[in-house]
Amino acid sequence: MARTGRGALSGCVWGEQGLGTGNTTDPKRRPRPAEHVAIIMDGNGRWATSRGWPRLVGHRRGAERVREIVRACPDLGIRWLTIYAFSTENWKRSTEEVLGLMAIFARYIEREADRLSVEGVRLRFIGDRTRLDPKLQKMMAGIEARTAHGGRLNLTVAINYGGRDEIARTMRAIARDVAAGLLAPEAVDEALISARLDTGDLPDPDLVIRTSGETRTSNFLPWQAAYAEYEFTPTLWPDFSAQDLALIMGAYGNRERRFGGVAGE
Ligand code: IPE
Ligand code: IPE
Ligand code: MG
């Protein structure tokens, strides 16, 4: 969990555990498990259309997958799970698909609130919520408050999220504070920017997974994932299982994370 702006500190932490120790059998020298995993859940539409079904059927199946993956996280050592549900670019889709997706989010919140709360999952949202239906915004705030005590897993759902939009919103807010004399320009450093992003309370992701075979990041966490490992899998999101996640987590354990340093030093 390297935090932007604290590179040297995280380098020390990793150094203690041994950098550049891929495939080693010495547990002390193995990389730590990925505590923060971020997922670009892609392929719902293709999953449905390849079966001759409407795209929304794929989105519904995708939401069911979220339930299974969330439940699998604690046993895999994942403490933070951040999932991309709707991008600032996804408004380009048909009204039917956009409204259908919004209805799926509302139903997910309604149905999962009790379970998440009992299972110790803290749910947060990132993205610009001001453009969402006020009723949905209220539901989002409600479940955030209701699950705020959860300490077993931090689940963050990105809705109307775009990394560039997030950075622009953050920079506008910082510029306002500088103009008002509340903040000195010299105080604007990496740590301050990190803290003021939507993800201010979250560590940076260790690992970003994208399903469906696409090898792009589509505006997901560009600042936060600057040093993340990436895994691209051809599996479509509605087919992505807890076992697939376990395999990726196992492979991650063999990666070298150098953070600009030199292996073995
Ligand atoms: C991901 O699946 C879900 C969202 C972007 C909301 P897609 O809907 O992008 O599925 P494909 O990529 O068209 O198959
Ligand atoms: C990225 O998937 C957004 C989400 C998973 C929510 P898209 O399917 O929208 O991305 P592009 O258009 O293929 O880049
Ligand atoms: Mg897609």
Coordinates of C-alpha atoms and ligand atoms in Angstrom, one line a residue:
M1 CA 0.0 0.0 0.0
A2 CA 2.3 2.8 -1.2
R3 CA 0.8 6.2 -0.6
T4 CA 1.5 8.8 -3.1
G5 CA 3.7 11.4 -1.5
R6 CA 5.2 9.0 1.0
G7 CA 7.3 7.0 -1.5
A8 CA 10.4 6.9 0.6
L9 CA 8.5 5.7 3.7
S10 CA 6.8 2.9 1.8
G11 CA 10.1 2.0 0.2
C12 CA 11.4 1.3 3.7
V13 CA 8.4 -0.8 4.7
W14 CA 8.9 -2.9 1.6
G15 CA 12.6 -3.0 2.1
E16 CA 12.2 -4.6 5.4
Q17 CA 10.2 -7.4 3.8
G18 CA 12.6 -7.8 1.0
L19 CA 12.4 -6.1 -2.4
G20 CA 12.7 -8.0 -5.6
T21 CA 12.0 -11.4 -4.2
G22 CA 9.8 -12.9 -6.9
N23 CA 9.1 -16.7 -6.5
T24 CA 11.1 -16.9 -3.3
T25 CA 10.1 -19.5 -0.8
D26 CA 11.3 -17.5 2.2
P27 CA 8.0 -16.0 3.6
K28 CA 9.9 -13.0 5.1
R29 CA 11.1 -12.0 1.6
R30 CA 7.8 -12.5 -0.2
P31 CA 5.8 -9.3 -1.2
R32 CA 2.9 -8.5 1.1
P33 CA -0.5 -9.5 -0.2
A34 CA -2.4 -6.8 -2.2
E35 CA -4.4 -5.1 0.5
H36 CA -6.1 -2.7 -1.9
V37 CA -7.5 -4.2 -5.0
A38 CA -9.3 -2.1 -7.6
I39 CA -11.4 -3.7 -10.4
I40 CA -12.6 -2.4 -13.7
M41 CA -15.7 -4.6 -14.1
D42 CA -16.0 -4.9 -17.8
G43 CA -17.7 -7.2 -20.3
N44 CA -21.3 -7.3 -19.0
G45 CA -22.7 -6.2 -22.4
R46 CA -20.8 -8.8 -24.4
W47 CA -21.7 -11.5 -21.9
A48 CA -25.4 -10.8 -22.5
T49 CA -25.3 -10.1 -26.3
S50 CA -23.3 -13.3 -27.0
R51 CA -26.3 -15.1 -25.6
G52 CA -28.8 -13.0 -27.5
W53 CA -30.0 -11.2 -24.3
P54 CA -30.4 -7.5 -23.6
R55 CA -27.3 -5.8 -22.2
L56 CA -29.1 -5.1 -19.0
V57 CA -29.3 -8.8 -18.2
G58 CA -25.4 -8.7 -18.2
H59 CA -25.4 -5.8 -15.8
R60 CA -27.7 -7.6 -13.5
R61 CA -25.5 -10.7 -13.5
G62 CA -22.6 -8.4 -13.0
A63 CA -24.1 -7.0 -9.8
E64 CA -24.5 -10.5 -8.5
R65 CA -20.8 -11.1 -9.1
V66 CA -20.0 -8.2 -6.9
R67 CA -21.7 -9.9 -4.0
E68 CA -19.6 -13.0 -4.4
I69 CA -16.3 -11.1 -4.9
V70 CA -17.0 -8.9 -1.8
R71 CA -17.6 -11.9 0.3
A72 CA -14.3 -13.6 -0.9
C73 CA -12.1 -10.5 -0.1
P74 CA -11.3 -10.9 3.6
D75 CA -10.1 -14.4 3.3
L76 CA -7.7 -13.3 0.5
G77 CA -6.2 -10.6 2.7
I78 CA -7.9 -7.8 0.8
R79 CA -8.9 -5.0 3.1
W80 CA -9.8 -2.4 0.5
L81 CA -11.8 -3.2 -2.7
T82 CA -12.6 -0.4 -5.1
I83 CA -14.9 -1.2 -8.1
Y84 CA -15.7 0.8 -11.2
A85 CA -19.4 0.7 -11.7
F86 CA -20.1 3.8 -13.9
S87 CA -17.7 6.2 -15.6
T88 CA -18.2 9.8 -16.5
E89 CA -18.1 8.6 -20.1
N90 CA -20.8 6.0 -19.6
W91 CA -23.5 8.7 -20.0
K92 CA -22.9 8.3 -23.8
R93 CA -24.9 5.0 -23.6
S94 CA -28.6 4.8 -24.4
T95 CA -31.1 6.3 -21.9
E96 CA -32.5 2.8 -21.4
E97 CA -29.1 1.4 -20.4
V98 CA -28.2 4.3 -18.2
L99 CA -31.5 4.3 -16.4
G100 CA -31.3 0.5 -16.1
L101 CA -27.8 0.8 -14.5
M102 CA -29.0 3.4 -12.1
A103 CA -31.9 1.1 -11.1
I104 CA -29.4 -1.7 -10.5
F105 CA -27.3 0.5 -8.2
A106 CA -30.4 1.5 -6.2
R107 CA -31.5 -2.1 -5.9
Y108 CA -28.0 -3.1 -4.8
I109 CA -28.0 -0.5 -2.1
E110 CA -31.5 -1.6 -0.9
R111 CA -30.8 -5.3 -0.9
E112 CA -27.2 -5.3 0.4
A113 CA -27.5 -2.7 3.2
D114 CA -28.3 -5.2 6.0
R115 CA -25.8 -7.8 4.8
L116 CA -22.9 -5.4 4.4
S117 CA -23.6 -3.9 7.8
V118 CA -23.7 -7.3 9.5
E119 CA -20.6 -8.5 7.6
G120 CA -18.6 -5.5 8.7
V121 CA -18.2 -4.0 5.2
R122 CA -17.9 -0.3 5.0
L123 CA -19.3 1.1 1.8
R124 CA -18.2 4.4 0.3
F125 CA -18.8 6.0 -3.1
I126 CA -16.4 8.0 -5.2
G127 CA -17.2 10.1 -8.2
D128 CA -19.3 13.2 -8.9
R129 CA -22.6 12.4 -7.3
T130 CA -24.2 15.8 -8.0
R131 CA -25.3 14.6 -11.4
L132 CA -27.1 11.5 -10.0
D133 CA -30.8 11.4 -9.2
P134 CA -31.3 13.1 -5.7
K135 CA -33.1 10.0 -4.5
L136 CA -30.1 7.8 -5.4
Q137 CA -27.8 10.3 -3.8
K138 CA -29.8 10.1 -0.6
M139 CA -29.6 6.3 -0.6
M140 CA -25.9 6.5 -1.1
A141 CA -25.4 8.8 1.8
G142 CA -27.7 6.6 3.9
I143 CA -25.8 3.4 3.3
E144 CA -22.4 5.2 3.8
A145 CA -23.6 6.3 7.3
R146 CA -25.1 3.0 8.1
T147 CA -22.0 1.0 7.3
A148 CA -19.5 3.5 8.6
H149 CA -18.6 1.3 11.6
G150 CA -17.5 -1.6 9.3
G151 CA -13.9 -2.6 9.7
R152 CA -13.6 -5.9 8.0
L153 CA -13.6 -4.7 4.4
N154 CA -13.7 -1.2 2.8
L155 CA -15.8 -1.4 -0.3
T156 CA -15.7 1.7 -2.5
V157 CA -17.9 2.0 -5.5
A158 CA -17.0 4.4 -8.3
I159 CA -20.2 5.9 -9.8
N160 CA -20.1 8.8 -12.3
Y161 CA -16.4 8.5 -11.7
G162 CA -13.7 9.8 -14.0
G163 CA -10.1 10.3 -12.9
R164 CA -9.6 13.4 -14.9
D165 CA -12.9 14.8 -13.6
E166 CA -11.9 14.0 -10.1
I167 CA -8.5 15.7 -10.5
A168 CA -10.2 18.8 -12.1
R169 CA -12.8 19.0 -9.3
T170 CA -10.0 18.7 -6.7
M171 CA -7.8 21.3 -8.4
R172 CA -10.7 23.8 -8.6
A173 CA -11.3 23.4 -4.8
I174 CA -7.6 23.8 -4.1
A175 CA -7.4 26.9 -6.4
R176 CA -10.4 28.4 -4.5
D177 CA -8.6 27.9 -1.2
V178 CA -5.4 29.5 -2.5
A179 CA -7.4 32.4 -4.0
A180 CA -9.1 32.9 -0.6
G181 CA -5.8 32.9 1.2
L182 CA -6.6 29.7 3.1
L183 CA -3.8 27.8 1.5
A184 CA -0.3 28.8 0.4
P185 CA 0.7 27.6 -3.1
E186 CA 3.8 26.0 -1.6
A187 CA 1.6 23.8 0.5
V188 CA 0.1 22.1 -2.6
D189 CA 2.2 18.9 -2.7
E190 CA 1.5 15.3 -3.6
A191 CA 0.3 14.4 -0.1
L192 CA -2.2 17.3 -0.1
I193 CA -3.6 16.5 -3.5
S194 CA -4.0 12.8 -2.5
A195 CA -5.8 13.8 0.6
R196 CA -8.2 16.0 -1.2
L197 CA -9.2 13.6 -4.0
D198 CA -12.4 11.6 -3.6
T199 CA -10.2 8.8 -2.4
G200 CA -8.7 10.9 0.4
D201 CA -9.4 8.3 3.0
L202 CA -8.2 5.4 1.0
P203 CA -4.7 4.0 0.5
D204 CA -3.5 3.7 -3.1
P205 CA -4.4 0.5 -4.9
D206 CA -1.7 -2.2 -5.0
L207 CA -3.4 -4.1 -7.9
V208 CA -5.8 -3.1 -10.6
I209 CA -7.7 -5.9 -12.4
R210 CA -9.6 -5.4 -15.6
T211 CA -11.8 -8.1 -16.9
S212 CA -13.0 -8.7 -20.5
G213 CA -9.7 -8.6 -22.3
E214 CA -9.5 -4.9 -22.8
T215 CA -6.0 -3.5 -21.9
R216 CA -6.8 0.1 -21.1
T217 CA -7.6 1.9 -17.9
S218 CA -10.6 4.0 -19.1
N219 CA -10.0 6.9 -16.7
F220 CA -9.9 4.8 -13.6
L221 CA -7.8 6.1 -10.7
P222 CA -5.0 7.6 -12.8
W223 CA -3.4 9.5 -9.9
Q224 CA -3.9 6.7 -7.3
A225 CA -2.8 3.8 -9.5
A226 CA 0.4 5.5 -10.6
Y227 CA 2.4 2.7 -9.1
A228 CA -0.2 -0.1 -9.0
E229 CA 0.4 -3.5 -10.6
Y230 CA -2.1 -4.3 -13.4
E231 CA -3.7 -7.6 -14.3
F232 CA -5.8 -8.0 -17.5
T233 CA -7.9 -11.1 -17.7
P234 CA -10.0 -12.2 -20.8
T235 CA -12.8 -13.4 -18.5
L236 CA -16.0 -11.3 -18.8
W237 CA -17.1 -9.7 -15.5
P238 CA -20.3 -11.8 -15.1
D239 CA -18.1 -15.0 -15.3
F240 CA -15.4 -13.7 -12.9
S241 CA -15.4 -15.9 -9.8
A242 CA -13.8 -15.8 -6.4
Q243 CA -11.5 -18.5 -7.6
D244 CA -10.3 -16.3 -10.5
L245 CA -9.6 -13.6 -7.9
A246 CA -7.7 -16.0 -5.7
L247 CA -5.5 -17.1 -8.7
I248 CA -4.7 -13.4 -9.5
M249 CA -3.9 -12.7 -5.9
G250 CA -1.5 -15.7 -5.9
A251 CA 0.3 -14.5 -9.0
Y252 CA 0.5 -11.0 -7.5
G253 CA 2.5 -12.5 -4.6
N254 CA 5.3 -13.5 -7.1
R255 CA 5.7 -10.0 -8.5
E256 CA 8.6 -7.7 -7.7
R257 CA 7.6 -4.3 -6.6
R258 CA 10.6 -2.0 -6.7
F259 CA 9.0 1.5 -6.5
G260 CA 11.9 2.9 -8.4
G261 CA 14.5 1.1 -6.2
V262 CA 16.8 -1.8 -7.2
A263 CA 15.9 -5.5 -6.8
G264 CA 17.5 -7.2 -3.8
E265 CA 18.8 -4.0 -2.2
Ligands
IPE1 C1 -19.1 -2.9 -17.8 O1 -19.6 -3.7 -18.8 C2 -20.1 -2.2 -17.0 C3 -20.2 -0.8 -17.3 C4 -19.3 -0.1 -18.1 C5 -21.3 0.0 -16.7 P1 -19.9 -3.1 -20.3 O2 -21.3 -2.6 -20.3 O3 -18.9 -2.1 -20.6 O4 -19.7 -4.4 -21.2 P2 -19.1 -4.5 -22.6 O5 -17.7 -3.9 -22.5 O6 -20.0 -3.7 -23.5 O7 -19.1 -5.9 -22.9
IPE2 C1 -15.0 1.2 -18.0 O1 -15.6 0.3 -18.9 C2 -16.0 1.7 -17.1 C3 -16.6 0.7 -16.1 C4 -16.2 -0.5 -16.0 C5 -17.6 1.2 -15.3 P1 -16.1 0.8 -20.4 O2 -16.7 -0.4 -21.1 O3 -17.0 2.0 -20.2 O4 -14.8 1.3 -21.0 P2 -14.4 1.5 -22.5 O5 -15.4 2.4 -23.1 O6 -14.4 0.2 -23.2 O7 -13.0 2.2 -22.5
MG3 MG -17.1 -2.2 -21.6

